[in-house]
PDB file of C-alpha atoms in Angstrom:
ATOM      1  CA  UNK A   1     -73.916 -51.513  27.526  1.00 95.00           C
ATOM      2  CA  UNK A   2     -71.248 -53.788  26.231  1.00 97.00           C
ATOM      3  CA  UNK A   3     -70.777 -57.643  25.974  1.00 98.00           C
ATOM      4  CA  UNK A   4     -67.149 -58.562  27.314  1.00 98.00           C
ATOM      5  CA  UNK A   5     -65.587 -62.373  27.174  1.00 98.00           C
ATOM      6  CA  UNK A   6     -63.006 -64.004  28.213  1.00 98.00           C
ATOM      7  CA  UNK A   7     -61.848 -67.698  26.393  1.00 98.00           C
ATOM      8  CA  UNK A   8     -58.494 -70.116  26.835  1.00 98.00           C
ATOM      9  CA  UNK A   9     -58.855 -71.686  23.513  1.00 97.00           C
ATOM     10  CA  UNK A  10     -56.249 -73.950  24.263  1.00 96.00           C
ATOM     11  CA  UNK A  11     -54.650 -73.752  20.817  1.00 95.00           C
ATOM     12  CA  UNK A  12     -57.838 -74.888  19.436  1.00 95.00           C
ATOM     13  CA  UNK A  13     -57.984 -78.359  20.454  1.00 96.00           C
ATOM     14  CA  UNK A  14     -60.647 -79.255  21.436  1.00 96.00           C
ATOM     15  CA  UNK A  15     -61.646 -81.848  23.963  1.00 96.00           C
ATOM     16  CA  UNK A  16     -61.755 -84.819  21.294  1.00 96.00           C
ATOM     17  CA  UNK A  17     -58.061 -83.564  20.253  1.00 95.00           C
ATOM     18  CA  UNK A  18     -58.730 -82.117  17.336  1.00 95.00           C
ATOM     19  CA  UNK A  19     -57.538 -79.094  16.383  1.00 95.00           C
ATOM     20  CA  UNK A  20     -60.497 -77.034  14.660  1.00 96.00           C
ATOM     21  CA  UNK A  21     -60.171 -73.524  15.137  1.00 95.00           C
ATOM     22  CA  UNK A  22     -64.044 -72.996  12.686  1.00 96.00           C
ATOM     23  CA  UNK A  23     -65.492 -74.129  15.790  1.00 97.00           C
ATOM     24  CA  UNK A  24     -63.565 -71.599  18.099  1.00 97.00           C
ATOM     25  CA  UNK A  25     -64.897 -69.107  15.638  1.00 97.00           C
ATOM     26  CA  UNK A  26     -68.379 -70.889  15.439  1.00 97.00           C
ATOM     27  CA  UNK A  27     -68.611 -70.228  19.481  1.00 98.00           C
ATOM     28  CA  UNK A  28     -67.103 -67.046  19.078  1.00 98.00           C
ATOM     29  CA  UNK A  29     -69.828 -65.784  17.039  1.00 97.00           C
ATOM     30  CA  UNK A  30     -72.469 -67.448  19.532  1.00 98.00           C
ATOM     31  CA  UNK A  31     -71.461 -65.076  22.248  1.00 98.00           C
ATOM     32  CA  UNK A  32     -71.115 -61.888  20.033  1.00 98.00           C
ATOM     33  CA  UNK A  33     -69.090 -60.112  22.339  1.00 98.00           C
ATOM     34  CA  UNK A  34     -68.043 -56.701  21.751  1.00 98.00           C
ATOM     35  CA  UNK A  35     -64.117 -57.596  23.481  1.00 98.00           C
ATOM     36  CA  UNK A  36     -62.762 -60.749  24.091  1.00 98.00           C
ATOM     37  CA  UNK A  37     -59.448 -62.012  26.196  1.00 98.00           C
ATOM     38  CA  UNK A  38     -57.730 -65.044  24.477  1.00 98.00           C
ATOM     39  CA  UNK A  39     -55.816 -67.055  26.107  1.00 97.00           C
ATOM     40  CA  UNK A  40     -53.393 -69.417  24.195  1.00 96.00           C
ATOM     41  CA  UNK A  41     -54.413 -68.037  20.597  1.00 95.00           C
ATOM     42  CA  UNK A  42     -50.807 -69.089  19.039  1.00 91.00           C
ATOM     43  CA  UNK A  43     -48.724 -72.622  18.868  1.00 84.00           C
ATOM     44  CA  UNK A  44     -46.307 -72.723  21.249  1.00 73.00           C
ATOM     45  CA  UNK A  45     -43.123 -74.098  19.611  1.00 69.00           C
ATOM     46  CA  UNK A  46     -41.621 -72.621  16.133  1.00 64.00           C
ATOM     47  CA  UNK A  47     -42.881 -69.621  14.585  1.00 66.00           C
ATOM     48  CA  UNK A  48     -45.678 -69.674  17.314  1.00 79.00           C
ATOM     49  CA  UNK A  49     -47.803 -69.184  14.096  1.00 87.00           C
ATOM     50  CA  UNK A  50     -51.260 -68.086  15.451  1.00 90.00           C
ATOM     51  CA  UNK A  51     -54.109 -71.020  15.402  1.00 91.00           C
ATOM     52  CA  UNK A  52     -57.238 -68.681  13.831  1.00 91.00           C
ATOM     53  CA  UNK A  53     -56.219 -67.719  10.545  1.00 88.00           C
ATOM     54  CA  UNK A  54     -56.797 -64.096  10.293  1.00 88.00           C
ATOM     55  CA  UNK A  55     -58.470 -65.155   6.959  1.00 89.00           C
ATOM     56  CA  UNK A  56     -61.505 -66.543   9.136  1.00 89.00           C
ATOM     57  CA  UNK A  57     -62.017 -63.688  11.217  1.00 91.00           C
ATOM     58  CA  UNK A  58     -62.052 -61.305   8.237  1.00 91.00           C
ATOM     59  CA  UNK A  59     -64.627 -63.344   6.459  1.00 92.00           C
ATOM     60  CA  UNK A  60     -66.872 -65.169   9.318  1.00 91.00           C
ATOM     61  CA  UNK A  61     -66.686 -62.724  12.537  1.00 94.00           C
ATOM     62  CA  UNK A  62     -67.461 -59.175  13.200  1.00 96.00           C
ATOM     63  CA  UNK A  63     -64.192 -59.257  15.335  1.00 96.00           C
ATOM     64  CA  UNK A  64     -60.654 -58.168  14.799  1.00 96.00           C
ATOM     65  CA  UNK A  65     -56.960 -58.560  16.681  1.00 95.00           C
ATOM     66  CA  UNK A  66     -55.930 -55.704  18.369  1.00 96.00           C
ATOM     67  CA  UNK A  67     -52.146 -55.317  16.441  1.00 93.00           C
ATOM     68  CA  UNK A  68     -50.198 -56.690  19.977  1.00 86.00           C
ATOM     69  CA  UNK A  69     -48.475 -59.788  18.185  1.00 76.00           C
ATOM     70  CA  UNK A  70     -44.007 -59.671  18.103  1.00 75.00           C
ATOM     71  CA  UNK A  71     -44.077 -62.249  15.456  1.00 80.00           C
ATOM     72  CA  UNK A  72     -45.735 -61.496  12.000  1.00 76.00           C
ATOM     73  CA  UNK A  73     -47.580 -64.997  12.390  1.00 77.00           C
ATOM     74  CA  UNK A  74     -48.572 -64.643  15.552  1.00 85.00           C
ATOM     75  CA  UNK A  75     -52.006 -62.913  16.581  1.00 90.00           C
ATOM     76  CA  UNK A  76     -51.136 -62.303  20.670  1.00 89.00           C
ATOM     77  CA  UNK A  77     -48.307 -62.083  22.900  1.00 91.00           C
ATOM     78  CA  UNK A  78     -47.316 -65.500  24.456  1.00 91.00           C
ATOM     79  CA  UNK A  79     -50.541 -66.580  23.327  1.00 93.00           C
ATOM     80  CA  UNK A  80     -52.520 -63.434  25.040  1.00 96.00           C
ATOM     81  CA  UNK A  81     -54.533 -61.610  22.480  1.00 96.00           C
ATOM     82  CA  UNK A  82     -57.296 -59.358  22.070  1.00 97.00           C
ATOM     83  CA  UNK A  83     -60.097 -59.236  19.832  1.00 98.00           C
ATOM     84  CA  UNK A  84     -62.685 -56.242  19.081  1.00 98.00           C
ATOM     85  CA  UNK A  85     -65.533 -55.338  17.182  1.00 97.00           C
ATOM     86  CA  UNK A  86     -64.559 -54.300  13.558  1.00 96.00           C
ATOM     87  CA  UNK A  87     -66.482 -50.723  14.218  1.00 95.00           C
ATOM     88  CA  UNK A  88     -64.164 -49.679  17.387  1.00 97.00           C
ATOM     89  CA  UNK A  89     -60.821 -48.629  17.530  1.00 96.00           C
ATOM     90  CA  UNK A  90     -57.599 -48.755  18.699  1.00 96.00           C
ATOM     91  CA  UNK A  91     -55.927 -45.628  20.461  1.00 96.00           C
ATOM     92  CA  UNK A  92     -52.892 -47.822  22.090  1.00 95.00           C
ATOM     93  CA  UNK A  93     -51.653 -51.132  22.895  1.00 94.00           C
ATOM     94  CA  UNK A  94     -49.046 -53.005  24.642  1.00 94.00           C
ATOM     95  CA  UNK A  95     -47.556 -56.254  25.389  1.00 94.00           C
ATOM     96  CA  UNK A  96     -46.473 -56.744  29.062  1.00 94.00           C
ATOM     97  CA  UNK A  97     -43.795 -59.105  30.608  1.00 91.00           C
ATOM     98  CA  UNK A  98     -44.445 -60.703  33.540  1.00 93.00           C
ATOM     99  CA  UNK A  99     -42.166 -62.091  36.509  1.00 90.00           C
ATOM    100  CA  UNK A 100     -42.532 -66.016  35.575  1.00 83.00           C
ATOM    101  CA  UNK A 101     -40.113 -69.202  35.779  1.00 76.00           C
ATOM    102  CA  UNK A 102     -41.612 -69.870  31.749  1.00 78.00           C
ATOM    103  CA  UNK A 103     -42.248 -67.172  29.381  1.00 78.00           C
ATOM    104  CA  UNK A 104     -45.600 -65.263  30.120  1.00 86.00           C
ATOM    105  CA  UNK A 105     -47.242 -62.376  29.473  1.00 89.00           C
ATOM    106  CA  UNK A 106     -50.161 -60.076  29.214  1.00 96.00           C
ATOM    107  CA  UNK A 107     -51.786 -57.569  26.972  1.00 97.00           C
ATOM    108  CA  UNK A 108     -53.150 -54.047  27.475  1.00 97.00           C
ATOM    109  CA  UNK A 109     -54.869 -51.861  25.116  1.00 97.00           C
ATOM    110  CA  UNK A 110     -57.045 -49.121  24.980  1.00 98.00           C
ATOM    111  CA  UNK A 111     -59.866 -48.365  22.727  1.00 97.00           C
ATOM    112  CA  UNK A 112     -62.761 -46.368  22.021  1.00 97.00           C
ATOM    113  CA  UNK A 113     -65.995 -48.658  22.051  1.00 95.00           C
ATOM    114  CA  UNK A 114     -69.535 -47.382  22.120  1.00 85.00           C
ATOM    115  CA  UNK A 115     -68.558 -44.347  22.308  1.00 91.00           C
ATOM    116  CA  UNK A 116     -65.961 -43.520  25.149  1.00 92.00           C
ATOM    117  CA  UNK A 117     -62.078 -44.898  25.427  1.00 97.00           C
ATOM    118  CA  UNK A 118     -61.781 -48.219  27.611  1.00 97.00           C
ATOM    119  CA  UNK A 119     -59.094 -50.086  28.757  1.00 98.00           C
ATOM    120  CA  UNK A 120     -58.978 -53.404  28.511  1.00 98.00           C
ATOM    121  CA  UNK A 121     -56.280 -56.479  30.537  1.00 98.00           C
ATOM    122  CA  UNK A 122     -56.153 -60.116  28.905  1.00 98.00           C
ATOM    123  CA  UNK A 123     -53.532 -62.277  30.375  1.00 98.00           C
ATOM    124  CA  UNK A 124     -52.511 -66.367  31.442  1.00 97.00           C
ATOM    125  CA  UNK A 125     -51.341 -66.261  34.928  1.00 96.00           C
ATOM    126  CA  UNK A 126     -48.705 -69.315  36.252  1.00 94.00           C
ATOM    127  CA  UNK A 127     -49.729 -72.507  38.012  1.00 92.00           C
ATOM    128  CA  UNK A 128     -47.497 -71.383  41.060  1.00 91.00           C
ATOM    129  CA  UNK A 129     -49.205 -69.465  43.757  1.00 90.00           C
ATOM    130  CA  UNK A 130     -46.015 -67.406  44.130  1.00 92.00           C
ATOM    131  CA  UNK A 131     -45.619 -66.007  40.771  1.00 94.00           C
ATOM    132  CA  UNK A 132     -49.439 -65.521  40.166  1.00 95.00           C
ATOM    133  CA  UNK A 133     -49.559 -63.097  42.402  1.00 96.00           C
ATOM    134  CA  UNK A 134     -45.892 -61.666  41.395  1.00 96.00           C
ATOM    135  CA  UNK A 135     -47.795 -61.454  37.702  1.00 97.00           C
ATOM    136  CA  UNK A 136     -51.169 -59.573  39.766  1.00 97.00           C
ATOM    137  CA  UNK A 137     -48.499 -57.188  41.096  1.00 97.00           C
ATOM    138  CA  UNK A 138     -46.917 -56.434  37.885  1.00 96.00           C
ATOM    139  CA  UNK A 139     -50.347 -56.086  35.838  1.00 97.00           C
ATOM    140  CA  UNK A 140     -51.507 -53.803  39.021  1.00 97.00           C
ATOM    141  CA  UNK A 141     -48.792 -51.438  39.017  1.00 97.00           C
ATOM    142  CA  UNK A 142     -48.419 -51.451  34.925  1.00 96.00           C
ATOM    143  CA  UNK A 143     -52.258 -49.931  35.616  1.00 97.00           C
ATOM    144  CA  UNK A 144     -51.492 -47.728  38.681  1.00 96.00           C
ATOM    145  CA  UNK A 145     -48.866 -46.099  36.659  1.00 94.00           C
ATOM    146  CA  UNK A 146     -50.655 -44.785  33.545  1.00 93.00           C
ATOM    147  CA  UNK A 147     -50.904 -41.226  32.711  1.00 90.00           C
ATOM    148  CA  UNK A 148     -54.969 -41.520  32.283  1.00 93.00           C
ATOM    149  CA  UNK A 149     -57.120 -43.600  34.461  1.00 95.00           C
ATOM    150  CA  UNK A 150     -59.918 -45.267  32.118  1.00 97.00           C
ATOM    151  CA  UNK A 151     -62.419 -47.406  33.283  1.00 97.00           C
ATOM    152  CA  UNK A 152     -60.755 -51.157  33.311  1.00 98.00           C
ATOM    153  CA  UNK A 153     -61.777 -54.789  32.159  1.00 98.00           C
ATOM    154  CA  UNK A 154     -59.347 -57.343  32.829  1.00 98.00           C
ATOM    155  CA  UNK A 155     -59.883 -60.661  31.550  1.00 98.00           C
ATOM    156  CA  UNK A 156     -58.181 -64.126  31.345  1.00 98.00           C
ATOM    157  CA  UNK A 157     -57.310 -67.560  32.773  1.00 98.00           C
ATOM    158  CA  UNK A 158     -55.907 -67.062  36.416  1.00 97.00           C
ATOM    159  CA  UNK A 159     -55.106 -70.571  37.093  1.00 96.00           C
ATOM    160  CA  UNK A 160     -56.627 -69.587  40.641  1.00 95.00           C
ATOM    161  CA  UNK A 161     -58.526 -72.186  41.926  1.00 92.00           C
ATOM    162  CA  UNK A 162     -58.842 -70.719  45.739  1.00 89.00           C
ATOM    163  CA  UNK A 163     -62.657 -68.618  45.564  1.00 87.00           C
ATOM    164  CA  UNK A 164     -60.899 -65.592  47.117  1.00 85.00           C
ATOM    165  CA  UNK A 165     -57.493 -65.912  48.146  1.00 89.00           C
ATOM    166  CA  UNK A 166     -54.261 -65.754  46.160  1.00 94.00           C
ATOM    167  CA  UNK A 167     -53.782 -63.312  43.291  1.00 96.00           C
ATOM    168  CA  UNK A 168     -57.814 -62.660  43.377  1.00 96.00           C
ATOM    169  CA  UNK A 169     -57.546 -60.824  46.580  1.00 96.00           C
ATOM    170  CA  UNK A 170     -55.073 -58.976  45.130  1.00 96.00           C
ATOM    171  CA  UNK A 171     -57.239 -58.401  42.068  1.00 97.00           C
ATOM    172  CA  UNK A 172     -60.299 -57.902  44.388  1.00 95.00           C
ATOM    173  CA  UNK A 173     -58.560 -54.677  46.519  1.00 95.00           C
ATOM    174  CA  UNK A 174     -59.526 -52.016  44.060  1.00 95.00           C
ATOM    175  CA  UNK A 175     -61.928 -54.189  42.008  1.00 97.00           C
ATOM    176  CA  UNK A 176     -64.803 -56.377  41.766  1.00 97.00           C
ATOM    177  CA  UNK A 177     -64.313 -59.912  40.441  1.00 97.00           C
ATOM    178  CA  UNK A 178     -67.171 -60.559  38.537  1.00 98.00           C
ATOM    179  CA  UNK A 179     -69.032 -64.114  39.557  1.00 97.00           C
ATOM    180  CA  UNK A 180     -69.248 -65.785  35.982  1.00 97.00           C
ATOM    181  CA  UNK A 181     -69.080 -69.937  37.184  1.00 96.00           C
ATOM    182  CA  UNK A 182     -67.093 -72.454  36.573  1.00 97.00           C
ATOM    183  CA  UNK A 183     -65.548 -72.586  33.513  1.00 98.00           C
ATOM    184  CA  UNK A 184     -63.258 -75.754  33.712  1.00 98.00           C
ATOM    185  CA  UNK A 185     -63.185 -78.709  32.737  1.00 97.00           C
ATOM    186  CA  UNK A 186     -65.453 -77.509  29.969  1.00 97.00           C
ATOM    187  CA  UNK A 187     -67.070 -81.280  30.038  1.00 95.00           C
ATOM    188  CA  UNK A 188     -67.753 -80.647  33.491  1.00 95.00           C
ATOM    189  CA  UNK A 189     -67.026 -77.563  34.908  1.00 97.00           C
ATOM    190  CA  UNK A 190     -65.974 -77.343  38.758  1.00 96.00           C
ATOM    191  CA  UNK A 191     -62.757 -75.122  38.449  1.00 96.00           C
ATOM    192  CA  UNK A 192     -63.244 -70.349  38.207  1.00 97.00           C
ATOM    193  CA  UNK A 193     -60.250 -70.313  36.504  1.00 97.00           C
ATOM    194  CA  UNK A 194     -61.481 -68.128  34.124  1.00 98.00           C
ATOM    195  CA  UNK A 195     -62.135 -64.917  35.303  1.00 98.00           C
ATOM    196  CA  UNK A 196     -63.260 -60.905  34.216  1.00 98.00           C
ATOM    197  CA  UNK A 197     -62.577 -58.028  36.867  1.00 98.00           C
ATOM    198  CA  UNK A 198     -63.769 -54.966  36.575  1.00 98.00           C
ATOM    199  CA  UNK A 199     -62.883 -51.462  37.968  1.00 98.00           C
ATOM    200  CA  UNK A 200     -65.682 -49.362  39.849  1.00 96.00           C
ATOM    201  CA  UNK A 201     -66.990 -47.591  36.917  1.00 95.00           C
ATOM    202  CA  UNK A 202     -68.553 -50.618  35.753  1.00 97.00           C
ATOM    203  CA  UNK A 203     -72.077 -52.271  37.185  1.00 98.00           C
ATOM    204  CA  UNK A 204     -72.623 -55.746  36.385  1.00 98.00           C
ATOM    205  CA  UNK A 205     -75.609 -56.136  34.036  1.00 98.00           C
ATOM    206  CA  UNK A 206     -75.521 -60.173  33.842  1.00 98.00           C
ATOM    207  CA  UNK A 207     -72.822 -62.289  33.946  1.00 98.00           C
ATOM    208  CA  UNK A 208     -72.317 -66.232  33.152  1.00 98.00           C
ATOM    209  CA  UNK A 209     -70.552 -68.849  31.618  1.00 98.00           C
ATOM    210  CA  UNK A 210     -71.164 -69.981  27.686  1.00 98.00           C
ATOM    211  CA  UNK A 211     -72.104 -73.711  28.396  1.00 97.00           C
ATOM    212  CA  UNK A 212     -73.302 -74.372  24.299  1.00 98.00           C
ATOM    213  CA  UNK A 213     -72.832 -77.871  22.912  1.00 97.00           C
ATOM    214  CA  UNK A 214     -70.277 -76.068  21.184  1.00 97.00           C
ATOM    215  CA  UNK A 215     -68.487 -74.570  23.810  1.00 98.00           C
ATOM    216  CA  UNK A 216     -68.119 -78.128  24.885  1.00 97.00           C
ATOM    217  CA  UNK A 217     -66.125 -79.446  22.197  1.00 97.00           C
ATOM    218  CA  UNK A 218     -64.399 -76.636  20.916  1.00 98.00           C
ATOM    219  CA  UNK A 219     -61.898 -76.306  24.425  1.00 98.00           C
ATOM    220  CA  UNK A 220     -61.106 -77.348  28.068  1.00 97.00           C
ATOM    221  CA  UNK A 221     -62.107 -74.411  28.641  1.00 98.00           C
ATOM    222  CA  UNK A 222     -65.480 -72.717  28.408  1.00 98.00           C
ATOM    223  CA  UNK A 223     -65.869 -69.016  27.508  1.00 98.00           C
ATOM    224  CA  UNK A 224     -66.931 -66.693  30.372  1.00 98.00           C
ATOM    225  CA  UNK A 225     -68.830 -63.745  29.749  1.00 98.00           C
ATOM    226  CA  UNK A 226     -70.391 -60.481  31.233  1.00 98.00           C
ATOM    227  CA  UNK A 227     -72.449 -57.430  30.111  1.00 98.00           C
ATOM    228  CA  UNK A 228     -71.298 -54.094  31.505  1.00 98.00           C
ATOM    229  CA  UNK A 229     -72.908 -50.696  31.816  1.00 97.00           C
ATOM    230  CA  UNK A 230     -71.240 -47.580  32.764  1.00 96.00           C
ATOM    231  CA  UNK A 231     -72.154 -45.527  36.046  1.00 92.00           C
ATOM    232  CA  UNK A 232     -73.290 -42.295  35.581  1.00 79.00           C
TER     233      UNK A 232
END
């Protein structure tokens, strides 16, 4: 079984505007997930330097970047990255463009965790309706068209607040969104915006949203989370 999460850390401000990435890394290491989906991991302007120092995850996590960043400051891909356990590895990785109005993207990489290769999705879908589900297409067909079909997380902030329609039932066609919560505002949580979908080789151990005092202050955003076995 793994431990998968998915967390806008919204540059690491957090909802008293101050910008303390030790406390994204504090809740972080309170979920001790296996992967995690970032969403928003780098400044946005300039050198889009990223906002966790790799210097803190080397020293106070058990998690590292998956090497996905264009910029040599950056950790993710228009602020997309992902992060793994120390003791898997990487067999390939990508950055994706998507269809957008502003610059988006998503990630893809896949590595070998507890012992098989997985394939893992973060990404930050628009606000519009029309190019969220433009974006679902693209990230759909960048997965229909690999060589090797490997069994699929995707994780990240949708910006889908409809409970089923949109880019979800897109999504939702060949796989199961998993029901983690609400997940925004993170001082009171009434939006899914958040979301992890899986493909059909995974069953759903337990699922939820990290609601820690935390969690509270580190984002707008809470962390979602989910613990996945493989079917036989």
């Amino acid at each position: 079984m793994i431990k998968v999460a998915s967390y806008n850390i919204r540059k690491a401000i957090g909802t008293d505007r101050r910008r303390m990435p030790e406390r994204i890394l504090a809740v972080l290491n309170e979920i001790d997930a296996d992967i995690v989906a970032l969403q928003e991991c780098d400044r946005r302007f300039g050198a889009r330097t990223a906002v966790l120092p790799r210097h803190l995850l080397d020293e106070h996590s058990d998690l590292q970047p998956v090497p996905l960043a264009r910029r040599p400051d950056s950790m993710g891909w228009h602020g997309n990255a992902l992060l793994i356990r120390k003791s898997a590895s990487v067999l390939a990785g990508e950055a994706l463009h998507l269809p957008a109005l502003e610059p988006r993207g998503a990630v893809t990489a896949d590595v070998h965790l507890a012992g098989r290769p997985l394939r893992i999705v973060g990404m930050h879908l628009d606000l519009s309706g029309l190019w969220r589900r433009r974006q679902a297409h693209a990230v759909l067909s960048h997965l229909d068209g690999a060589v090797e079909r490997l069994p699929t997380i995707l994780m990240g902030d949708l910006n889908e607040w409809r409970p089923a329609g949109g880019c979800l039932a897109d999504f939702g066609r060949d796989h199961r969104i998993v029901p983690t919560g609400p997940s925004f505002h993170a001082r009171r949580p009434v939006g899914r915006l958040d979301r992890i979908i899986v493909s059909s080789d995974w069953i759903v151990e337990s699922c939820g949203v990290h609601a820690s005092r935390a969690a509270r202050t580190a984002s707008d955003h809470l962390p979602i989370w989910a613990s996945l076995s493989l079917k036989n």
